[in-house]
Every structure is written in C-alpha cells, then in structure tokens.
C-alpha cells in the first residue's frame, strides 16, 4: 500500500496522505451509462460486493449525515436514525448533497468533504482487513483498513446496512 498519492489527487486522497495512513488507489474504466456505481466498481475491480462500500447522505433532524454501507445491500434508514440518536432519516436531495460535500453523485467519498458531517459506517466493515470506497470521483476507489476510515471521519459503527 502507498501513502504518497496526494499529487493531483482528490480531497479524499489528500486527506489520507496528510494523515499518513496506508492506502491503495484502484482506478477503473467508468462507464458513463452505469447507474449502480458501487456495483460497477466491484465488478471492474473483481472485488466482492460486500467489500466495496458506498457513501450515502441522509437528512436527519440535526442536518445531513453520511452513511457508509456495502454495495451488496441497502441503507436501513431507521437504523441510521437510531445510530445518530435521531427520530427519523430520509435520503437527502442529490443537488444538496453535491453542494455540501463537494463531490458528484457516484463519486462521493466519505473523506475530504467540504464540511465534516456525522458519519456512520456499517459494522460489517470491521469484518475485513481492508475495504474499498470512493476516492472522490467516478472510476477511482480507495482501499484501506476500516479503522482508518472510521478514525478520519470520526465515525461511529452500527449495523445500518440491510440485505439488498
């Protein structure tokens, strides 16, 4: 794994490099027609869908929050709300998400967002030595230890994913 990836990088890769944590970048050819970005990444990289995590943004009573769940399943909004001690959660508007995070849908990374949002990582991430998630643009994934992601985003872990 490399730690020298900041040059010409995304805000996510810059954040990892500054933190001096080990990570590997995995580029792949993004198909502009693809709608399921996480599944596309998993298939292109030959990685099990359970090891690639998607970054979703939801609206809770206190504002926006980030949920990181395996692409093999869906986000359980009730579980996310519970993890954030909120009464309810709903998926956030895509335009608002892009404005607040600084990333485009399909390339939203949980790292390097314009504003630090409360983050919950699905507890299944802890089952793996390394996990994959968006590096901040379509066609580029980061691989790193789940503890690195949890520490850098100040996330809590909870069972927020459900079978797809």
Coordinates of N, CA, C and O in Angstrom, one line a residue:
X1 N 0.8 -1.2 0.0 CA 0.0 0.0 0.0 C 0.9 1.2 0.0 O 2.0 1.2 0.5
X2 N 0.4 2.3 -0.5 CA 1.1 3.5 -0.7 C 0.6 4.6 0.2 O -0.6 4.7 0.5
X3 N 1.4 5.6 0.6 CA 1.0 6.7 1.3 C 1.3 8.0 0.5 O 1.0 9.1 0.9
X4 N 1.9 7.9 -0.7 CA 2.3 9.1 -1.4 C 1.4 9.3 -2.7 O 1.9 9.2 -3.8
X5 N 0.2 9.6 -2.4 CA -0.8 9.7 -3.5 C -1.4 11.1 -3.7 O -2.4 11.2 -4.3
X6 N -0.9 12.1 -2.9 CA -1.6 13.4 -2.9 C -1.5 14.2 -4.2 O -2.4 14.9 -4.5
X7 N -0.4 14.1 -4.9 CA -0.2 14.9 -6.1 C -1.3 14.6 -7.1 O -1.4 13.5 -7.6
X8 N -2.0 15.7 -7.5 CA -3.1 15.5 -8.4 C -4.2 14.7 -7.9 O -5.0 14.2 -8.7
X9 N -4.3 14.5 -6.6 CA -5.3 13.7 -6.0 C -6.6 14.4 -5.8 O -6.8 15.6 -6.1
X10 N -7.5 13.7 -5.2 CA -8.8 14.3 -4.8 C -8.7 14.7 -3.3 O -7.8 14.4 -2.6
X11 N -9.7 15.5 -2.8 CA -9.7 15.8 -1.4 C -9.6 14.6 -0.5 O -9.0 14.6 0.5
X12 N -10.2 13.5 -0.9 CA -10.1 12.2 -0.1 C -8.7 11.7 -0.1 O -8.2 11.3 1.0
X13 N -8.0 11.6 -1.2 CA -6.6 11.1 -1.2 C -5.7 12.1 -0.5 O -4.8 11.6 0.2
X14 N -5.9 13.4 -0.6 CA -5.1 14.3 0.1 C -5.3 14.2 1.6 O -4.3 14.2 2.4
X15 N -6.5 13.9 2.1 CA -6.8 13.7 3.5 C -6.1 12.5 4.0 O -5.5 12.5 5.1
X16 N -6.1 11.4 3.2 CA -5.4 10.2 3.6 C -3.9 10.4 3.7 O -3.2 10.0 4.6
X17 N -3.4 11.1 2.7 CA -1.9 11.3 2.6 C -1.5 12.2 3.8 O -0.5 11.9 4.5
X18 N -2.2 13.2 4.1 CA -1.9 14.1 5.2 C -1.9 13.3 6.5 O -1.1 13.6 7.4
X19 N -2.8 12.4 6.6 CA -2.9 11.6 7.9 C -1.9 10.5 8.0 O -1.8 9.8 9.0
X20 N -1.1 10.3 6.9 CA -0.1 9.3 6.9 C -0.6 7.9 7.1 O 0.1 7.1 7.8
X21 N -1.8 7.6 6.6 CA -2.3 6.2 6.7 C -2.0 5.5 5.4 O -1.9 6.1 4.3
X22 N -1.9 4.2 5.5 CA -1.7 3.4 4.3 C -3.0 3.2 3.5 O -4.0 3.0 4.1
X23 N -2.9 3.4 2.2 CA -4.0 3.2 1.3 C -3.5 2.8 -0.1 O -2.3 3.1 -0.4
X24 N -4.3 2.3 -0.9 CA -4.0 2.0 -2.3 C -5.2 2.5 -3.1 O -6.3 2.4 -2.8
X25 N -4.8 3.1 -4.2 CA -5.8 3.6 -5.2 C -6.0 2.6 -6.2 O -5.1 1.9 -6.7
X26 N -7.3 2.4 -6.6 CA -7.7 1.4 -7.6 C -8.5 2.1 -8.7 O -9.7 2.3 -8.5
X27 N -7.8 2.6 -9.8 CA -8.6 3.1 -10.9 C -9.3 2.1 -11.7 O -8.8 0.9 -11.8
X28 N -10.4 2.4 -12.3 CA -11.0 1.5 -13.3 C -11.7 2.4 -14.3 O -12.0 3.6 -14.1
X29 N -12.1 1.8 -15.4 CA -12.8 2.5 -16.5 C -14.2 2.6 -16.1 O -15.0 1.7 -16.1
X30 N -14.7 3.9 -15.9 CA -16.1 4.1 -15.5 C -16.9 4.2 -16.8 O -16.5 4.9 -17.8
X31 N -18.0 3.5 -16.8 CA -19.0 3.5 -17.9 C -20.0 4.6 -17.6 O -20.7 4.6 -16.6
X32 N -20.0 5.7 -18.5 CA -21.0 6.8 -18.3 C -22.4 6.4 -18.2 O -23.2 7.1 -17.6
X33 N -22.8 5.2 -18.7 CA -24.1 4.7 -18.7 C -24.5 4.0 -17.4 O -25.6 3.7 -17.1
X34 N -23.4 3.7 -16.6 CA -23.7 3.0 -15.3 C -24.5 3.8 -14.4 O -24.3 5.0 -14.2
X35 N -25.4 3.1 -13.7 CA -26.3 3.7 -12.7 C -25.9 3.2 -11.3 O -26.1 4.0 -10.3
X36 N -25.4 2.0 -11.2 CA -25.1 1.4 -9.9 C -23.6 1.5 -9.8 O -22.8 0.6 -10.1
X37 N -23.1 2.7 -9.3 CA -21.7 3.0 -9.3 C -20.8 2.0 -8.5 O -19.8 1.6 -8.9
X38 N -21.3 1.6 -7.3 CA -20.6 0.7 -6.4 C -20.5 -0.7 -7.0 O -19.4 -1.3 -7.0
X39 N -21.6 -1.2 -7.6 CA -21.5 -2.5 -8.2 C -20.6 -2.4 -9.4 O -19.9 -3.4 -9.7
X40 N -20.6 -1.3 -10.2 CA -19.7 -1.2 -11.3 C -18.3 -1.3 -10.8 O -17.5 -2.0 -11.4
X41 N -17.9 -0.6 -9.8 CA -16.6 -0.6 -9.2 C -16.2 -2.0 -8.8 O -15.1 -2.5 -9.1
X42 N -17.1 -2.7 -8.1 CA -16.8 -4.1 -7.6 C -16.5 -5.0 -8.8 O -15.6 -5.8 -8.7
X43 N -17.4 -4.9 -9.8 CA -17.2 -5.8 -10.9 C -16.0 -5.5 -11.7 O -15.2 -6.4 -12.1
X44 N -15.7 -4.2 -11.9 CA -14.5 -3.8 -12.6 C -13.2 -4.2 -11.9 O -12.2 -4.6 -12.6
X45 N -13.2 -4.2 -10.6 CA -12.0 -4.5 -9.8 C -12.0 -5.9 -9.4 O -11.0 -6.4 -8.8
X46 N -13.0 -6.7 -9.6 CA -13.1 -8.1 -9.2 C -13.1 -8.3 -7.7 O -12.5 -9.2 -7.2
X47 N -13.8 -7.4 -7.0 CA -13.8 -7.4 -5.6 C -15.3 -7.8 -5.2 O -16.2 -7.3 -5.8
X48 N -15.4 -8.6 -4.1 CA -16.8 -9.0 -3.7 C -17.6 -7.7 -3.3 O -17.0 -6.8 -2.7
X49 N -18.8 -7.7 -3.7 CA -19.7 -6.5 -3.4 C -19.7 -6.2 -1.9 O -19.9 -5.0 -1.6
X50 N -19.5 -7.1 -1.0 CA -19.6 -6.9 0.4 C -18.4 -6.0 0.9 O -18.4 -5.5 2.0
X51 N -17.3 -6.0 0.1 CA -16.1 -5.3 0.5 C -16.0 -3.9 -0.1 O -15.1 -3.1 0.3
X52 N -16.9 -3.5 -1.0 CA -16.9 -2.2 -1.6 C -18.1 -1.5 -0.9 O -19.2 -2.0 -0.8
X53 N -17.8 -0.3 -0.3 CA -18.8 0.5 0.4 C -19.2 1.7 -0.3 O -18.3 2.4 -0.9
X54 N -20.5 2.0 -0.3 CA -21.0 3.2 -0.9 C -21.2 4.3 0.1 O -21.5 3.9 1.3
X55 N -21.1 5.5 -0.3 CA -21.3 6.6 0.6 C -22.6 7.2 0.2 O -22.9 7.7 -0.9
X56 N -23.6 7.2 1.2 CA -24.9 7.8 1.0 C -25.1 8.9 2.0 O -24.5 8.9 3.1
X57 N -25.8 9.9 1.6 CA -26.1 11.1 2.5 C -27.6 11.1 2.8 O -28.4 11.1 1.9
X58 N -27.9 11.2 4.1 CA -29.3 11.3 4.5 C -29.5 12.6 5.3 O -28.5 13.2 5.8
X59 N -30.7 12.9 5.4 CA -31.2 14.1 6.2 C -31.7 13.5 7.5 O -32.6 12.7 7.5
X60 N -31.2 14.0 8.6 CA -31.7 13.7 9.9 C -32.1 15.0 10.6 O -31.8 16.1 10.0
X61 N -32.6 15.0 11.8 CA -33.1 16.2 12.4 C -32.1 17.2 12.6 O -32.3 18.4 12.4
X62 N -30.8 16.8 12.8 CA -29.7 17.8 13.0 C -29.1 18.3 11.7 O -28.2 19.1 11.7
X63 N -29.5 17.7 10.6 CA -28.9 18.1 9.3 C -28.6 16.9 8.5 O -29.2 15.9 8.6
X64 N -27.5 17.1 7.7 CA -27.1 16.0 6.8 C -26.1 15.0 7.6 O -25.4 15.5 8.5
X65 N -26.2 13.8 7.2 CA -25.3 12.8 7.8 C -24.9 11.8 6.7 O -25.6 11.5 5.8
X66 N -23.7 11.2 6.9 CA -23.1 10.2 6.0 C -23.3 8.8 6.5 O -23.1 8.5 7.6
X67 N -23.7 7.9 5.6 CA -23.9 6.5 5.9 C -23.0 5.8 4.9 O -23.0 6.0 3.7
X68 N -22.1 4.9 5.4 CA -21.2 4.1 4.6 C -21.6 2.6 4.7 O -21.5 2.0 5.8
X69 N -22.2 2.1 3.6 CA -22.7 0.7 3.7 C -22.2 -0.1 2.5 O -21.9 0.5 1.4
X70 N -22.2 -1.4 2.6 CA -21.8 -2.3 1.5 C -22.7 -2.1 0.2 O -23.9 -1.9 0.4
X71 N -22.1 -2.1 -0.9 CA -22.9 -2.0 -2.2 C -23.7 -3.2 -2.4 O -24.7 -3.2 -3.1
X72 N -23.5 -4.3 -1.6 CA -24.3 -5.5 -1.8 C -25.7 -5.4 -1.1 O -26.5 -6.2 -1.3
X73 N -25.9 -4.3 -0.4 CA -27.2 -4.1 0.3 C -27.7 -2.7 0.2 O -27.3 -2.0 -0.7
X74 N -28.6 -2.4 1.1 CA -29.2 -1.1 1.1 C -29.0 -0.5 2.5 O -28.6 -1.1 3.5
X75 N -29.3 0.8 2.6 CA -29.2 1.6 3.8 C -30.5 1.4 4.6 O -31.6 1.6 4.0
X76 N -30.4 1.0 5.8 CA -31.6 0.9 6.7 C -31.7 2.3 7.4 O -31.0 2.6 8.3
X77 N -32.6 3.1 6.9 CA -32.8 4.5 7.4 C -33.1 4.5 8.9 O -32.7 5.4 9.6
X78 N -33.9 3.6 9.3 CA -34.3 3.6 10.7 C -33.1 3.3 11.6 O -32.9 3.9 12.7
X79 N -32.3 2.4 11.2 CA -31.0 2.0 11.9 C -30.1 3.2 11.9 O -29.4 3.5 12.9
X80 N -30.0 3.9 10.8 CA -29.1 5.1 10.7 C -29.6 6.2 11.7 O -28.8 6.8 12.5
X81 N -30.9 6.4 11.7 CA -31.5 7.4 12.7 C -31.2 7.0 14.1 O -30.7 7.8 14.9
X82 N -31.3 5.7 14.4 CA -31.1 5.2 15.8 C -29.6 5.5 16.1 O -29.3 5.9 17.2
X83 N -28.7 5.1 15.2 CA -27.2 5.3 15.4 C -26.9 6.8 15.7 O -25.9 7.0 16.4
X84 N -27.6 7.7 15.1 CA -27.4 9.1 15.3 C -28.3 9.8 16.3 O -28.3 11.0 16.4
X85 N -29.0 8.9 17.1 CA -29.9 9.4 18.1 C -30.9 10.4 17.6 O -31.2 11.5 18.1
X86 N -31.5 10.0 16.4 CA -32.4 10.9 15.7 C -33.7 10.1 15.6 O -33.7 8.9 15.7
X87 N -34.8 10.8 15.4 CA -36.1 10.1 15.3 C -36.3 9.5 13.9 O -37.0 8.5 13.8
X88 N -35.8 10.2 12.9 CA -36.0 9.7 11.5 C -34.8 10.1 10.7 O -34.1 11.0 11.0
X89 N -34.8 9.4 9.5 CA -33.8 9.8 8.5 C -34.4 9.5 7.1 O -35.2 8.6 7.0
X90 N -34.0 10.4 6.2 CA -34.5 10.3 4.8 C -33.4 10.6 3.9 O -32.5 11.4 4.2
X91 N -33.4 10.0 2.7 CA -32.3 10.3 1.8 C -32.3 11.8 1.4 O -33.4 12.3 1.2
X92 N -31.1 12.3 1.3 CA -31.0 13.8 1.0 C -31.1 14.0 -0.5 O -30.8 13.1 -1.3
X93 N -31.5 15.2 -0.8 CA -31.6 15.6 -2.2 C -30.2 15.6 -2.8 O -29.2 16.2 -2.2
X94 N -30.1 15.1 -4.0 CA -28.7 14.9 -4.7 C -28.0 16.2 -4.9 O -26.8 16.3 -4.7
X95 N -28.8 17.2 -5.3 CA -28.1 18.5 -5.6 C -27.6 19.1 -4.3 O -26.5 19.7 -4.3
X96 N -28.3 19.0 -3.2 CA -27.8 19.5 -1.9 C -26.6 18.7 -1.5 O -25.6 19.3 -1.0
X97 N -26.6 17.4 -1.7 CA -25.5 16.6 -1.3 C -24.3 17.0 -2.0 O -23.2 17.1 -1.5
X98 N -24.4 17.2 -3.3 CA -23.2 17.6 -4.1 C -22.7 19.0 -3.7 O -21.5 19.2 -3.6
X99 N -23.6 19.9 -3.4 CA -23.2 21.2 -2.9 C -22.4 21.2 -1.6 O -21.4 21.8 -1.4
X100 N -23.0 20.4 -0.6 CA -22.4 20.3 0.7 C -21.1 19.5 0.7 O -20.2 19.9 1.4
X101 N -21.1 18.4 0.0 CA -19.9 17.5 0.1 C -18.8 18.0 -0.9 O -17.6 17.7 -0.6
X102 N -19.1 18.6 -2.0 CA -18.1 19.0 -3.0 C -17.8 17.9 -4.0 O -17.0 18.0 -4.8
X103 N -18.6 16.8 -3.9 CA -18.4 15.7 -4.8 C -19.7 15.5 -5.6 O -20.7 15.9 -5.2
X104 N -19.5 14.8 -6.8 CA -20.7 14.4 -7.6 C -21.2 13.1 -7.2 O -20.5 12.2 -6.8
X105 N -22.5 12.9 -7.4 CA -23.1 11.6 -7.1 C -22.4 10.5 -7.9 O -22.1 10.7 -9.1
X106 N -22.1 9.4 -7.3 CA -21.4 8.3 -7.9 C -19.9 8.4 -7.7 O -19.1 7.5 -8.0
X107 N -19.5 9.6 -7.1 CA -18.1 9.8 -6.7 C -17.9 10.4 -5.4 O -17.0 11.1 -5.1
X108 N -19.0 10.3 -4.5 CA -18.9 10.9 -3.2 C -18.1 10.0 -2.3 O -18.4 8.8 -2.1
X109 N -17.0 10.6 -1.7 CA -16.2 9.9 -0.8 C -16.6 10.3 0.6 O -17.0 11.5 0.9
X110 N -16.5 9.4 1.6 CA -16.7 9.8 3.0 C -15.6 10.7 3.5 O -15.8 11.4 4.6
X111 N -14.5 10.8 2.8 CA -13.3 11.6 3.2 C -13.2 12.9 2.4 O -13.6 12.8 1.2
X112 N -12.7 13.9 3.0 CA -12.4 15.1 2.3 C -13.6 15.9 1.8 O -13.5 16.7 0.9
X113 N -14.7 15.8 2.5 CA -15.9 16.6 2.2 C -15.7 18.0 2.6 O -14.9 18.3 3.5
X114 N -16.4 18.9 2.0 CA -16.3 20.3 2.3 C -16.6 20.6 3.8 O -16.0 21.5 4.4
X115 N -17.5 19.9 4.3 CA -18.0 20.1 5.7 C -18.0 18.7 6.4 O -18.5 17.7 5.8
X116 N -17.4 18.6 7.6 CA -17.4 17.3 8.3 C -18.8 17.0 8.7 O -19.4 17.8 9.5
X117 N -19.4 15.9 8.2 CA -20.7 15.5 8.6 C -20.7 14.3 9.5 O -19.7 13.5 9.5
X118 N -21.7 14.2 10.4 CA -21.7 13.0 11.2 C -21.7 11.8 10.3 O -22.4 11.8 9.3
X119 N -20.9 10.8 10.7 CA -20.8 9.6 9.8 C -21.0 8.3 10.6 O -20.5 8.2 11.7
X120 N -21.7 7.4 9.9 CA -21.9 6.1 10.5 C -21.4 5.1 9.4 O -21.9 5.1 8.3
X121 N -20.5 4.2 9.8 CA -20.0 3.1 9.0 C -20.7 1.8 9.4 O -20.7 1.5 10.6
X122 N -21.2 1.1 8.4 CA -21.8 -0.2 8.7 C -20.8 -1.1 9.4 O -19.7 -1.2 9.0
X123 N -21.3 -1.7 10.5 CA -20.4 -2.5 11.3 C -19.7 -3.7 10.5 O -18.7 -4.2 11.0
X124 N -20.3 -4.1 9.4 CA -19.8 -5.2 8.6 C -18.4 -4.8 8.1 O -17.6 -5.7 7.7
X125 N -18.0 -3.5 8.0 CA -16.7 -3.1 7.5 C -15.6 -3.7 8.4 O -14.5 -4.0 7.9
X126 N -15.9 -3.9 9.7 CA -14.9 -4.5 10.6 C -14.6 -5.9 10.4 O -13.7 -6.5 10.9
X127 N -15.4 -6.6 9.5 CA -15.1 -8.0 9.2 C -14.0 -8.2 8.2 O -13.5 -9.3 7.9
X128 N -13.5 -7.1 7.6 CA -12.4 -7.1 6.6 C -11.2 -6.4 7.1 O -11.2 -5.4 7.8
X129 N -10.0 -6.9 6.6 CA -8.7 -6.2 6.8 C -8.7 -4.9 6.1 O -8.2 -3.9 6.7
X130 N -9.2 -4.9 4.9 CA -9.3 -3.6 4.1 C -10.7 -3.6 3.5 O -11.3 -4.6 3.2
X131 N -11.1 -2.3 3.2 CA -12.4 -2.1 2.5 C -12.1 -1.1 1.4 O -11.1 -0.4 1.4
X132 N -13.0 -1.0 0.5 CA -12.9 -0.1 -0.7 C -14.1 0.9 -0.6 O -15.2 0.5 -0.2
X133 N -13.8 2.1 -1.0 CA -14.8 3.2 -1.1 C -14.3 4.2 -2.0 O -13.2 4.3 -2.4
X134 N -15.2 5.1 -2.4 CA -14.9 6.1 -3.5 C -13.8 7.0 -3.0 O -13.7 7.5 -1.9
X135 N -12.9 7.3 -4.0 CA -11.8 8.2 -3.8 C -12.2 9.6 -4.1 O -11.4 10.5 -4.0
X136 N -13.5 9.8 -4.5 CA -13.9 11.2 -4.7 C -14.2 11.5 -6.2 O -14.5 12.6 -6.5
X137 N -14.1 10.5 -7.0 CA -14.5 10.7 -8.4 C -14.9 9.3 -8.9 O -14.4 8.3 -8.5
X138 N -15.7 9.3 -9.9 CA -16.1 8.0 -10.6 C -14.9 7.4 -11.2 O -14.1 8.1 -11.9
X139 N -14.8 6.1 -11.0 CA -13.7 5.4 -11.7 C -12.4 5.3 -10.8 O -11.4 4.9 -11.3
X140 N -12.6 5.6 -9.5 CA -11.4 5.6 -8.6 C -11.9 5.2 -7.2 O -12.7 5.8 -6.6
X141 N -11.3 4.1 -6.7 CA -11.6 3.6 -5.4 C -10.4 3.6 -4.5 O -9.3 3.4 -5.0
X142 N -10.6 3.8 -3.2 CA -9.6 3.7 -2.2 C -9.7 2.4 -1.5 O -10.8 2.0 -1.2
X143 N -8.6 1.8 -1.2 CA -8.6 0.6 -0.3 C -7.7 0.9 0.9 O -6.6 1.4 0.8
X144 N -8.3 0.7 2.1 CA -7.6 1.0 3.3 C -8.3 0.2 4.4 O -9.4 -0.4 4.2
X145 N -7.6 0.2 5.6 CA -8.2 -0.5 6.7 C -9.5 0.2 7.2 O -9.5 1.5 7.2
X146 N -10.5 -0.5 7.6 CA -11.7 0.2 8.0 C -11.4 1.2 9.2 O -12.1 2.2 9.3
X147 N -10.5 0.8 10.1 CA -10.2 1.7 11.2 C -9.7 3.1 10.7 O -10.0 4.1 11.4
X148 N -9.0 3.1 9.6 CA -8.5 4.4 9.0 C -9.7 5.3 8.7 O -9.8 6.5 9.0
X149 N -10.7 4.7 8.0 CA -11.9 5.4 7.6 C -12.6 5.9 8.8 O -13.0 7.1 8.9
X150 N -12.8 5.0 9.8 CA -13.6 5.4 11.0 C -12.9 6.5 11.8 O -13.5 7.4 12.2
X151 N -11.6 6.4 11.9 CA -10.8 7.4 12.6 C -10.9 8.8 11.9 O -11.2 9.8 12.5
X152 N -10.6 8.8 10.6 CA -10.5 10.0 9.9 C -11.9 10.7 9.7 O -11.9 12.0 9.6
X153 N -13.0 10.0 9.7 CA -14.3 10.6 9.6 C -15.0 10.8 11.0 O -16.1 11.3 11.1
X154 N -14.3 10.3 12.0 CA -14.8 10.4 13.4 C -16.2 9.7 13.4 O -17.1 10.1 14.0
X155 N -16.2 8.5 12.7 CA -17.5 7.8 12.6 C -17.8 6.9 13.8 O -16.9 6.6 14.5
X156 N -19.0 6.6 13.9 CA -19.5 5.5 14.7 C -19.8 4.3 13.8 O -20.0 4.5 12.7
X157 N -19.7 3.1 14.4 CA -20.1 2.0 13.6 C -21.4 1.4 14.2 O -21.7 1.5 15.4
X158 N -22.3 0.9 13.3 CA -23.5 0.4 13.7 C -24.1 -0.5 12.6 O -23.6 -0.3 11.4
X159 N -24.9 -1.4 12.8 CA -25.5 -2.2 11.8 C -26.6 -1.5 11.0 O -27.8 -1.6 11.3
X160 N -26.1 -0.6 10.0 CA -27.1 0.2 9.3 C -27.4 -0.3 7.9 O -28.1 0.3 7.2
X161 N -26.7 -1.4 7.5 CA -27.0 -2.0 6.2 C -28.0 -3.1 6.3 O -28.2 -3.7 7.4
X162 N -28.7 -3.3 5.2 CA -29.7 -4.4 5.2 C -29.6 -5.1 3.8 O -29.1 -4.5 2.9
X163 N -30.0 -6.3 3.8 CA -29.8 -7.1 2.5 C -30.6 -6.4 1.4 O -31.6 -5.8 1.6
X164 N -29.9 -6.4 0.2 CA -30.5 -5.7 -0.9 C -31.5 -6.6 -1.6 O -32.3 -6.2 -2.4

